[in-house]
mmCIF file of C-alpha atoms in Angstrom:
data_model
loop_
_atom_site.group_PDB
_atom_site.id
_atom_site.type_symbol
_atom_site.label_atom_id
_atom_site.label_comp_id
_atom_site.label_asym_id
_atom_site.label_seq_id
_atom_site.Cartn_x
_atom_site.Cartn_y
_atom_site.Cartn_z
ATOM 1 C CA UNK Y 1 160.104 203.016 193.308
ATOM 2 C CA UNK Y 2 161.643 199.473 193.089
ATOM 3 C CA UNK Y 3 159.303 196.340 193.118
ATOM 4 C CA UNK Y 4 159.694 194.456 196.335
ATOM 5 C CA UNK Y 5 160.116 191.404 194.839
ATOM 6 C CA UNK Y 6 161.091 189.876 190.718
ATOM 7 C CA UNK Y 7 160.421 186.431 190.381
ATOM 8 C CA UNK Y 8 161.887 185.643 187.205
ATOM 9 C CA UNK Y 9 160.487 182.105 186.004
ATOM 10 C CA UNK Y 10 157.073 180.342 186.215
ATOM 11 C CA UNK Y 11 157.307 176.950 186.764
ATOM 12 C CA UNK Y 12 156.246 175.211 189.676
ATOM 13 C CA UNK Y 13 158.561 177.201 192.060
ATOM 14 C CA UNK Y 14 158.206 180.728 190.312
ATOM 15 C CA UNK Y 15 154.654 181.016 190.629
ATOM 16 C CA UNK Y 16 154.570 178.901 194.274
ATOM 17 C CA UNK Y 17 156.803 181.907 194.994
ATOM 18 C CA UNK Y 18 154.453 184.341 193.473
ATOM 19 C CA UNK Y 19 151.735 183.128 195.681
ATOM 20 C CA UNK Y 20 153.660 182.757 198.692
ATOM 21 C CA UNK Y 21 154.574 186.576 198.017
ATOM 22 C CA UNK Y 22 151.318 188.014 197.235
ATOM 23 C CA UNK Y 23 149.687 186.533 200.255
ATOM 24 C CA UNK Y 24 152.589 188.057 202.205
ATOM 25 C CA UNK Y 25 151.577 191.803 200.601
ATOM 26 C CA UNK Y 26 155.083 191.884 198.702
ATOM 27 C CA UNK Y 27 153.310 192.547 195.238
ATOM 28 C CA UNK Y 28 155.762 190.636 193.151
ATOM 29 C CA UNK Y 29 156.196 191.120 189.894
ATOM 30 C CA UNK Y 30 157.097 188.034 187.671
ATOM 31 C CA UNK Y 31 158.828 187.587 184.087
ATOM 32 C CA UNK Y 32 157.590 184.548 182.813
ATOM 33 C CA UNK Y 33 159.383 183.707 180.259
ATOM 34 C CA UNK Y 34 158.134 182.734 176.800
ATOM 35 C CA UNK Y 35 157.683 179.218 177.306
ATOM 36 C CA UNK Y 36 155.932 180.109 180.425
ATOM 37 C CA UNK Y 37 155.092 177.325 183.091
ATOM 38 C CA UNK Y 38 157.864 175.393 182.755
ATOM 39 C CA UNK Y 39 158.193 171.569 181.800
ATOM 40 C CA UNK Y 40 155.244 170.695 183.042
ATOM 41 C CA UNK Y 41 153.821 172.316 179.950
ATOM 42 C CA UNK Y 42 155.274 169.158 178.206
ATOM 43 C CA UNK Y 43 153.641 166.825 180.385
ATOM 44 C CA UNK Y 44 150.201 165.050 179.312
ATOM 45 C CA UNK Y 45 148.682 163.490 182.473
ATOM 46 C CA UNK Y 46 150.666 164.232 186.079
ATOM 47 C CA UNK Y 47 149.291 161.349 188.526
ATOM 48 C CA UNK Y 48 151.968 161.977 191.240
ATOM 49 C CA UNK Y 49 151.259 165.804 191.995
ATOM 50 C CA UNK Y 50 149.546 165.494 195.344
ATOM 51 C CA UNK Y 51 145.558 166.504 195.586
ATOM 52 C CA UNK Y 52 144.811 165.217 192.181
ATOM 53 C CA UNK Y 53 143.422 161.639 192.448
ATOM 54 C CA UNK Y 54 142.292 161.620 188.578
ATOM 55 C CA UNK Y 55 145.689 163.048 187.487
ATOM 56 C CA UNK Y 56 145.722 166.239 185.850
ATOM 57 C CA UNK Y 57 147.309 167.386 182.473
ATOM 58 C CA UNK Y 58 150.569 169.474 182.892
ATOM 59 C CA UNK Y 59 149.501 172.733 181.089
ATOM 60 C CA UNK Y 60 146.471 172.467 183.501
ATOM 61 C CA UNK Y 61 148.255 172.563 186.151
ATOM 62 C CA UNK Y 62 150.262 175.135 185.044
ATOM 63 C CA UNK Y 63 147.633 177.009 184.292
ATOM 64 C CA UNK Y 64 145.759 176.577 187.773
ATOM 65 C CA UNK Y 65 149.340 177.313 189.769
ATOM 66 C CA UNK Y 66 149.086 180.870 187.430
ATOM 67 C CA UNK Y 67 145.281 181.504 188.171
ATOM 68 C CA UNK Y 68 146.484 181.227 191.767
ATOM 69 C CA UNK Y 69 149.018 183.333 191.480
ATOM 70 C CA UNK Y 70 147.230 186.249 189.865
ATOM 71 C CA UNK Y 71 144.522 185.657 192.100
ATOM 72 C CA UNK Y 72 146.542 187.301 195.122
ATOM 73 C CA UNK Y 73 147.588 190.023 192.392
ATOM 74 C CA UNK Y 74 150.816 188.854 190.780
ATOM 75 C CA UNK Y 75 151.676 191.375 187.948
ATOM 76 C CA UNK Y 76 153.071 188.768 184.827
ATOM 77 C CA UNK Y 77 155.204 190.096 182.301
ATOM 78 C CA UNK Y 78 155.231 187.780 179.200
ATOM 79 C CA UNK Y 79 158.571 187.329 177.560
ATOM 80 C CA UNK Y 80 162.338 186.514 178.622
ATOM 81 C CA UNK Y 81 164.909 188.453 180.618
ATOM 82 C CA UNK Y 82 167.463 189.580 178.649
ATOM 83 C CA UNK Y 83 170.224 190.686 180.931
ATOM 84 C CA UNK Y 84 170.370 191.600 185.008
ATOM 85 C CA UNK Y 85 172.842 193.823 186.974
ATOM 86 C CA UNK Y 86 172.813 192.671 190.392
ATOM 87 C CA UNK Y 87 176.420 194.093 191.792
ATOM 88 C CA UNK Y 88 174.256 197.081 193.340
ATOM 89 C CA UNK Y 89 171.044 198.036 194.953
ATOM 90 C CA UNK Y 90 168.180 197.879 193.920
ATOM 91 C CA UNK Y 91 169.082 195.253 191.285
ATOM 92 C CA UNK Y 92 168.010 195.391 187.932
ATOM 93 C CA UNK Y 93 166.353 193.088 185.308
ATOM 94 C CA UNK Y 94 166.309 194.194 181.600
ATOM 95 C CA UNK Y 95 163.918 192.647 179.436
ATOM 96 C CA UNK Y 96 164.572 193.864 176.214
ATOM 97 C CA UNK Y 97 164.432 197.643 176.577
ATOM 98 C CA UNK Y 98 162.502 197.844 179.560
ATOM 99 C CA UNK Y 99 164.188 197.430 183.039
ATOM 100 C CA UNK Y 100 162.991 196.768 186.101
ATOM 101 C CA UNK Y 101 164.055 197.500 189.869
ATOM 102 C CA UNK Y 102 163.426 195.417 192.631
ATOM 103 C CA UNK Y 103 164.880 195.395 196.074
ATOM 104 C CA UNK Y 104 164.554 191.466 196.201
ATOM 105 C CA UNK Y 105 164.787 188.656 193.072
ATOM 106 C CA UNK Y 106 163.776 185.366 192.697
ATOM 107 C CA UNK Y 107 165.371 183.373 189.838
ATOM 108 C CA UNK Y 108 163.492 180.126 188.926
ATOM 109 C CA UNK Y 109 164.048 179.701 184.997
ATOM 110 C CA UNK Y 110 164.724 175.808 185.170
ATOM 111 C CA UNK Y 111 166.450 173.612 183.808
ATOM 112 C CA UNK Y 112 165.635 172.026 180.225
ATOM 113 C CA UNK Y 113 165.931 168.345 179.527
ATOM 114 C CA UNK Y 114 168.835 167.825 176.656
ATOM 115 C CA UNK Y 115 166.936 166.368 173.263
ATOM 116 C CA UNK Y 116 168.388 164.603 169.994
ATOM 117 C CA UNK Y 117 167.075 166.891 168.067
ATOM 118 C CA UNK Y 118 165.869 163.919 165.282
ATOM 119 C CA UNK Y 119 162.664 164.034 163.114
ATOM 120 C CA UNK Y 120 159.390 162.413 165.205
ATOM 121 C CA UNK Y 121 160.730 163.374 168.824
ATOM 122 C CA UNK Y 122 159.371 167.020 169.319
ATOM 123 C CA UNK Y 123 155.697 165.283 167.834
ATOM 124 C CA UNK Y 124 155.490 162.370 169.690
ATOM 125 C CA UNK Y 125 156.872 164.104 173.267
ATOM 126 C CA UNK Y 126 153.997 163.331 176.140
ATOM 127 C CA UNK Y 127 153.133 160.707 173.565
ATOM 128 C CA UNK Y 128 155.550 157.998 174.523
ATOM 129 C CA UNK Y 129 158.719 160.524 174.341
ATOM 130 C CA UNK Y 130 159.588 161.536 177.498
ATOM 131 C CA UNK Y 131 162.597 163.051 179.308
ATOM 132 C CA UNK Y 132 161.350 161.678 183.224
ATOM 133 C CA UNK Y 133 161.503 157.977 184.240
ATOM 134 C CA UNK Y 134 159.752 159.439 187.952
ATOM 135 C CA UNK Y 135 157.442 161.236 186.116
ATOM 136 C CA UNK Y 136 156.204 158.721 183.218
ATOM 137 C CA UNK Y 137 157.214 155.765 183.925
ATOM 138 C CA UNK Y 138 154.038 154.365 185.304
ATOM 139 C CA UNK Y 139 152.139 154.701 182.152
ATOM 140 C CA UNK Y 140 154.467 152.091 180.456
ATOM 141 C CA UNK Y 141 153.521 149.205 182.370
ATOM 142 C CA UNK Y 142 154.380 145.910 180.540
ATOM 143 C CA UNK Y 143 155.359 147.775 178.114
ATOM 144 C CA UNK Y 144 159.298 147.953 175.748
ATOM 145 C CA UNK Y 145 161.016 151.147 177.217
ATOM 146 C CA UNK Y 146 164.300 152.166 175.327
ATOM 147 C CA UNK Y 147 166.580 154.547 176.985
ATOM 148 C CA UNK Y 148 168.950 156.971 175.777
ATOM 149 C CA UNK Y 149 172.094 158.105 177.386
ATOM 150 C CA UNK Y 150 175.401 156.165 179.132
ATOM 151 C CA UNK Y 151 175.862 158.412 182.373
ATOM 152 C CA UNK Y 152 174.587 157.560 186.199
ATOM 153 C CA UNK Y 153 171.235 159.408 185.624
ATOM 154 C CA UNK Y 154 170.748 156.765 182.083
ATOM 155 C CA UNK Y 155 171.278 153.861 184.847
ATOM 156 C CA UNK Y 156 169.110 155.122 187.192
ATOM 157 C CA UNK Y 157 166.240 155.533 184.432
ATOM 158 C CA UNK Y 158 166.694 152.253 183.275
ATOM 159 C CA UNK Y 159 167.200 150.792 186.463
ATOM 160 C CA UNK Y 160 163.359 152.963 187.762
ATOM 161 C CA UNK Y 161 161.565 151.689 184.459
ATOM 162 C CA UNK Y 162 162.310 147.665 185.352
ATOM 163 C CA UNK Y 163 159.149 148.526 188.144
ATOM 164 C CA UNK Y 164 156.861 148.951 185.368
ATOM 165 C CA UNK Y 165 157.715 148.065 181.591
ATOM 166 C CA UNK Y 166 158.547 144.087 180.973
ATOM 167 C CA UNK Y 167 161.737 145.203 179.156
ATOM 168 C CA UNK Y 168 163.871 147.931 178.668
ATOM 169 C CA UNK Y 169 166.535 148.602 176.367
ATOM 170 C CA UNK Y 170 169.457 151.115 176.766
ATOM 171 C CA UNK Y 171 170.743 152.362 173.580
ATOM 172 C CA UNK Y 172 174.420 154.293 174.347
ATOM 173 C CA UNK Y 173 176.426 155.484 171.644
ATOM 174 C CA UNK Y 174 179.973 153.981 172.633
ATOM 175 C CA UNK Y 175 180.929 150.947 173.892
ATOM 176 C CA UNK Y 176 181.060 151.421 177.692
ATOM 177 C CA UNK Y 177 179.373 153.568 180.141
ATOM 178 C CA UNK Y 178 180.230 156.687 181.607
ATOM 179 C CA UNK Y 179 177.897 155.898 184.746
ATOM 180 C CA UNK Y 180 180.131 155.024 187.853
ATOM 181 C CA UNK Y 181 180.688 151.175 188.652
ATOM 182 C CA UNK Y 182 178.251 150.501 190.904
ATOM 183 C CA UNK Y 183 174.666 152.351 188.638
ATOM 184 C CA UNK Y 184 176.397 150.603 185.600
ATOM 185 C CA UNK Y 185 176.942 146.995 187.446
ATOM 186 C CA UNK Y 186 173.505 147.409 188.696
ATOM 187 C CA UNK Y 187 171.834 147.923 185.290
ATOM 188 C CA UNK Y 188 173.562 145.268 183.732
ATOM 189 C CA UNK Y 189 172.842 142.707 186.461
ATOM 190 C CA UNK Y 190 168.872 143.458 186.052
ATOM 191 C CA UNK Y 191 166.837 140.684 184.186
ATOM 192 C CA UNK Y 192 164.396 143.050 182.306
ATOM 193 C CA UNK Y 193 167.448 145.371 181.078
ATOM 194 C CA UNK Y 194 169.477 144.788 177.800
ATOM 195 C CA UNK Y 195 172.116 147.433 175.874
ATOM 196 C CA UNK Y 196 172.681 148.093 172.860
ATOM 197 C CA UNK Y 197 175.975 149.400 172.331
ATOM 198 C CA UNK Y 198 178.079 151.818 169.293
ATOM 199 C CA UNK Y 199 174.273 152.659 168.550
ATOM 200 C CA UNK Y 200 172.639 156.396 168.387
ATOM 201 C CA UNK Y 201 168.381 156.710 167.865
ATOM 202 C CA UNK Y 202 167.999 158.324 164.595
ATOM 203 C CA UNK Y 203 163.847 158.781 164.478
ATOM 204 C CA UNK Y 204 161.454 158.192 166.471
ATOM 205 C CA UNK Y 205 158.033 156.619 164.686
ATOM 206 C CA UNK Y 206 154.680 156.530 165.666
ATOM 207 C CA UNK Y 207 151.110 157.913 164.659
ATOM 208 C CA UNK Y 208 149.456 158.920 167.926
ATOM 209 C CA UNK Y 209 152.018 157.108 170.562
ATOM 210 C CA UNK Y 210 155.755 155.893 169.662
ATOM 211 C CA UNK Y 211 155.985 152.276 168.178
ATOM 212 C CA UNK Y 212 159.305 151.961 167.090
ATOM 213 C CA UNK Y 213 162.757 153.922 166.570
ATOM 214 C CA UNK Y 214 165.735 153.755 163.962
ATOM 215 C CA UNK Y 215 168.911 152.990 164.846
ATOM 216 C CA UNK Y 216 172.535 153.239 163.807
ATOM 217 C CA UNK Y 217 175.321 151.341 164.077
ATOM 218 C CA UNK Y 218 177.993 153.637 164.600
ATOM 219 C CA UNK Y 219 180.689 151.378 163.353
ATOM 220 C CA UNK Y 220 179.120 150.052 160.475
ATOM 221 C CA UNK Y 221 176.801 152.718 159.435
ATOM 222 C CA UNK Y 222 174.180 150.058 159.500
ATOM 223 C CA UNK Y 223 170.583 151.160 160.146
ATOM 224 C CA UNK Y 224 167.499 148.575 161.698
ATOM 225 C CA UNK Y 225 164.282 149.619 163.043
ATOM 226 C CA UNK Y 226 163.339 148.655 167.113
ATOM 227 C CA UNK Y 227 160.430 148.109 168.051
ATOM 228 C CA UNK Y 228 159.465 150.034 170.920
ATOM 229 C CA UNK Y 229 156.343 151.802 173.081
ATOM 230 C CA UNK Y 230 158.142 154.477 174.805
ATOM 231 C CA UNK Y 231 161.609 156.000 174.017
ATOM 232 C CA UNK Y 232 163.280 157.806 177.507
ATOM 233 C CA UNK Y 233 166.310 160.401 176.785
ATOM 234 C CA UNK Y 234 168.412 160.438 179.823
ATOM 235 C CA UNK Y 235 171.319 162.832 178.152
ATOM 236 C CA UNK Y 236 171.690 165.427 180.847
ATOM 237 C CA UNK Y 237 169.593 169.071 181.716
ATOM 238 C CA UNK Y 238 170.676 172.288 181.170
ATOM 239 C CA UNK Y 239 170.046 174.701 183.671
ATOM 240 C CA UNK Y 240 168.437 178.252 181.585
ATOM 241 C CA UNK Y 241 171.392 180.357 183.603
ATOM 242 C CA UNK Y 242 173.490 181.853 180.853
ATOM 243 C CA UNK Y 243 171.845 185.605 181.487
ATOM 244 C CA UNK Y 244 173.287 184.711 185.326
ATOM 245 C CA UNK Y 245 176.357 183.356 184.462
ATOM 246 C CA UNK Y 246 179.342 186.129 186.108
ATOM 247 C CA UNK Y 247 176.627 188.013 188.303
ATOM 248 C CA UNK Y 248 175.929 185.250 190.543
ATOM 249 C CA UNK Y 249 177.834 181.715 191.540
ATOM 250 C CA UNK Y 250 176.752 178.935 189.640
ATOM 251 C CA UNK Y 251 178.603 175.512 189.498
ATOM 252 C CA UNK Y 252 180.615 174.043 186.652
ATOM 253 C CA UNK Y 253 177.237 172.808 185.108
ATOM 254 C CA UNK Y 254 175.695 175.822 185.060
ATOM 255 C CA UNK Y 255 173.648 175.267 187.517
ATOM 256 C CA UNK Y 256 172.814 178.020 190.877
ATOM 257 C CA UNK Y 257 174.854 177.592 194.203
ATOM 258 C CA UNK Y 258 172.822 178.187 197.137
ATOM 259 C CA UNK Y 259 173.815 178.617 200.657
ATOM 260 C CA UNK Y 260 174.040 175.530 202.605
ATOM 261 C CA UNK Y 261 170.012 175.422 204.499
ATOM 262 C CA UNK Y 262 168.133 178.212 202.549
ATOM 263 C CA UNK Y 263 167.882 179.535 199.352
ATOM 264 C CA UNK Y 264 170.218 182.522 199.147
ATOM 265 C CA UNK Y 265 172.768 182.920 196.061
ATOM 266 C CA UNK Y 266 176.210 184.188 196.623
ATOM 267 C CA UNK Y 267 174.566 187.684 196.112
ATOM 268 C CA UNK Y 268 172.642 188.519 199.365
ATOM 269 C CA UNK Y 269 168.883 189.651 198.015
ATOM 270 C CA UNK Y 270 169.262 187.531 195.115
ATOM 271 C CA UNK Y 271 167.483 184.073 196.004
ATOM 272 C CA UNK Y 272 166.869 180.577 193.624
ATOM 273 C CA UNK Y 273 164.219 177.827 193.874
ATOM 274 C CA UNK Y 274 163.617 174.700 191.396
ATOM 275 C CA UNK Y 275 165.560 172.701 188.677
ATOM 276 C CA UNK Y 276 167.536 175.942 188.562
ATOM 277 C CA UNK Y 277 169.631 174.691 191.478
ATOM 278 C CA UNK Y 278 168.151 171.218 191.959
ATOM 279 C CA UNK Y 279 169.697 169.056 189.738
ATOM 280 C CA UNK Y 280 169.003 165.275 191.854
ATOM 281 C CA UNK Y 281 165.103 165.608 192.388
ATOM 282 C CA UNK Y 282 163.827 167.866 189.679
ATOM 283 C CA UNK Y 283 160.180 166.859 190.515
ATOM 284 C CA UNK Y 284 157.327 169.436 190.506
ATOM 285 C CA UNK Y 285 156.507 169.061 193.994
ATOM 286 C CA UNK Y 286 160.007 169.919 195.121
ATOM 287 C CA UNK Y 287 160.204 172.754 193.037
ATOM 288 C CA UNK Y 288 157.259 174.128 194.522
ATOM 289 C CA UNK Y 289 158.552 173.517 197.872
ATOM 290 C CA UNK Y 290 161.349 175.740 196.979
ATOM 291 C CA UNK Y 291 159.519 178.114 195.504
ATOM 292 C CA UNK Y 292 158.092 178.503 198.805
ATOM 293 C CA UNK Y 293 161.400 178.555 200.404
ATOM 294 C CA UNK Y 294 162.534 180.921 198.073
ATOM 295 C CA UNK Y 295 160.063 183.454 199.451
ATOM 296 C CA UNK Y 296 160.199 182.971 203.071
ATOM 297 C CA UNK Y 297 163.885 183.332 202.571
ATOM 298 C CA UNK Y 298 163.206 186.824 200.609
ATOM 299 C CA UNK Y 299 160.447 188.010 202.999
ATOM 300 C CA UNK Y 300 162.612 187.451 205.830
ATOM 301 C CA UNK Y 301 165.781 189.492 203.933
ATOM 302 C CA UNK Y 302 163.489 192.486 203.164
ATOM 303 C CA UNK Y 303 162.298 192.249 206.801
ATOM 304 C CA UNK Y 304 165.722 192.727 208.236
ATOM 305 C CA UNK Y 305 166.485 195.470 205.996
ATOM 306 C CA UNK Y 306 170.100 194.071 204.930
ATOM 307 C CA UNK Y 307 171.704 194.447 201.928
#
């Protein structure tokens, strides 16, 4: 027999949908993932996920979302889909070898934050390396913030951080931005905010916390050390949808197109919650109300008994 319900993913809206579906009797299996629990797993202290006055770590609350989950008796499998078929009924989901049926999925995989890739930044991330002004920001409070990146969502960081460091420092690798007039005009104009142009981060430096970063000068070749307490990269996401992409609609980022209202993907059965499809909030909280979404949505499909 088919599960009732595959949630594949377990961040914040995979395993709010796994609890939302237990509770509801749909027994839903989920595929986790290897890097299971999402970004949050990344995060050191969380201060604006509500019931938590003291803040709580992000593998915590990972971990408490998953208790929660298994609680209501959510079956976890462990490791990453490999491939899906979802032209026909029941859909299937291979991982590896194994496959699995179910007559309703849930795809929440998430979206991962692009990195440089240079020597220090995987170390010192959740210790002054972070890819979230709206999550972090608050902890740098007169404080020197660089920021990485030249597009809208690098102006908007920058732009965010002004509330709480005393100075921050956009680092862009050409000599204009990419943002649109206005985010760009607006970053510029703001007291606390300076740029450094033709310049690309080449290390990040620090024992338990960043304290300063290497620079290039792209022109001259030129290096010079910045001092610094936090270092923000603000170079795009990338939504984890490359097993989806040519069984379902996804935009030309990658990321999953949902009906206009619910949650539904352009394969009726087939439903997607989070940073999967979300790609202007990408904040726990509305991930998890997704998540929830996600599962009404689903309940409400088996229900009806439509395919």
């Amino acid at each position: 027999m088919p599960e009732k319900l595959i949630i594949i993913g377990s961040g914040p809206a995979g395993l709010t949908s796994a609890i939302y579906a237990a509770r509801a009797d749909l027994e839903p299996l989920m595929i986790e993932g290897f890097e299971r629990g999402g970004q949050l797993m990344l995060t050191t202290d969380v201060e604006n996920y509500p019931g938590f006055p003291d803040g709580i770590m992000g593998p915590e609350l990972m971990e408490q979302f998953r208790k929660q989950a298994e609680r209501f008796g959510t079956r976890i499998v462990s490791s990453d889909v490999t491939a899906v078929d979802v032209a026909g009924h029941p859909f299937k989901v291979w991982v590896g070898d194994d496959v699995y049926e179910g007559d309703a999925v849930i795809i929440s995989t998430g979206a991962s934050a692009r990195w440089l890739g240079i020597p220090g930044e995987e170390r010192l991330r959740g210790h002054g390396v972070s890819a979230c002004a709206t999550c972090d920001g608050f902890f740098f409070r007169d404080k020197h913030v660089a920021v990485v990146g030249g597009g809208d969502s690098a102006m908007e960081e920058a732009t965010f951080l002004t509330k709480f460091a005393s100075k921050v420092t956009i680092i862009h690798r050409r000599d204009e931005f990419r943002a649109s007039k206005i985010m760009a005009r607006r970053a510029l104009e703001n007291p606390k905010i300076d740029v450094i142009w033709d310049t690309t981060v080449e290390e990040v430096s620090g024992d338990d916390t960043v304290t300063s970063i290497t620079l290039r000068d792209v022109t001259t070749d030129a290096t010079s050390e910045l001092a610094v307490d936090g270092l923000f990269m603000a170079i795009g996401h990338t939504p984890n949808t490359s097993v989806f992409a040519g069984h379902i609609d996804l935009d030309e980022a990658g990321y999953i197109l949902t009906e206009p209202g619910g949650t539904m993907t352009s394969v009726p059965g087939v439903f997607a919650a989070g940073d999967v499809v979300d790609k202007v909030y990408r904040q726990a909280v509305t991930a998890a109300g997704m998540g929830c979404q996600a599962t009404i949505d689903a309940e409400r499909w088996l229900e009806a008994g439509t395919d």
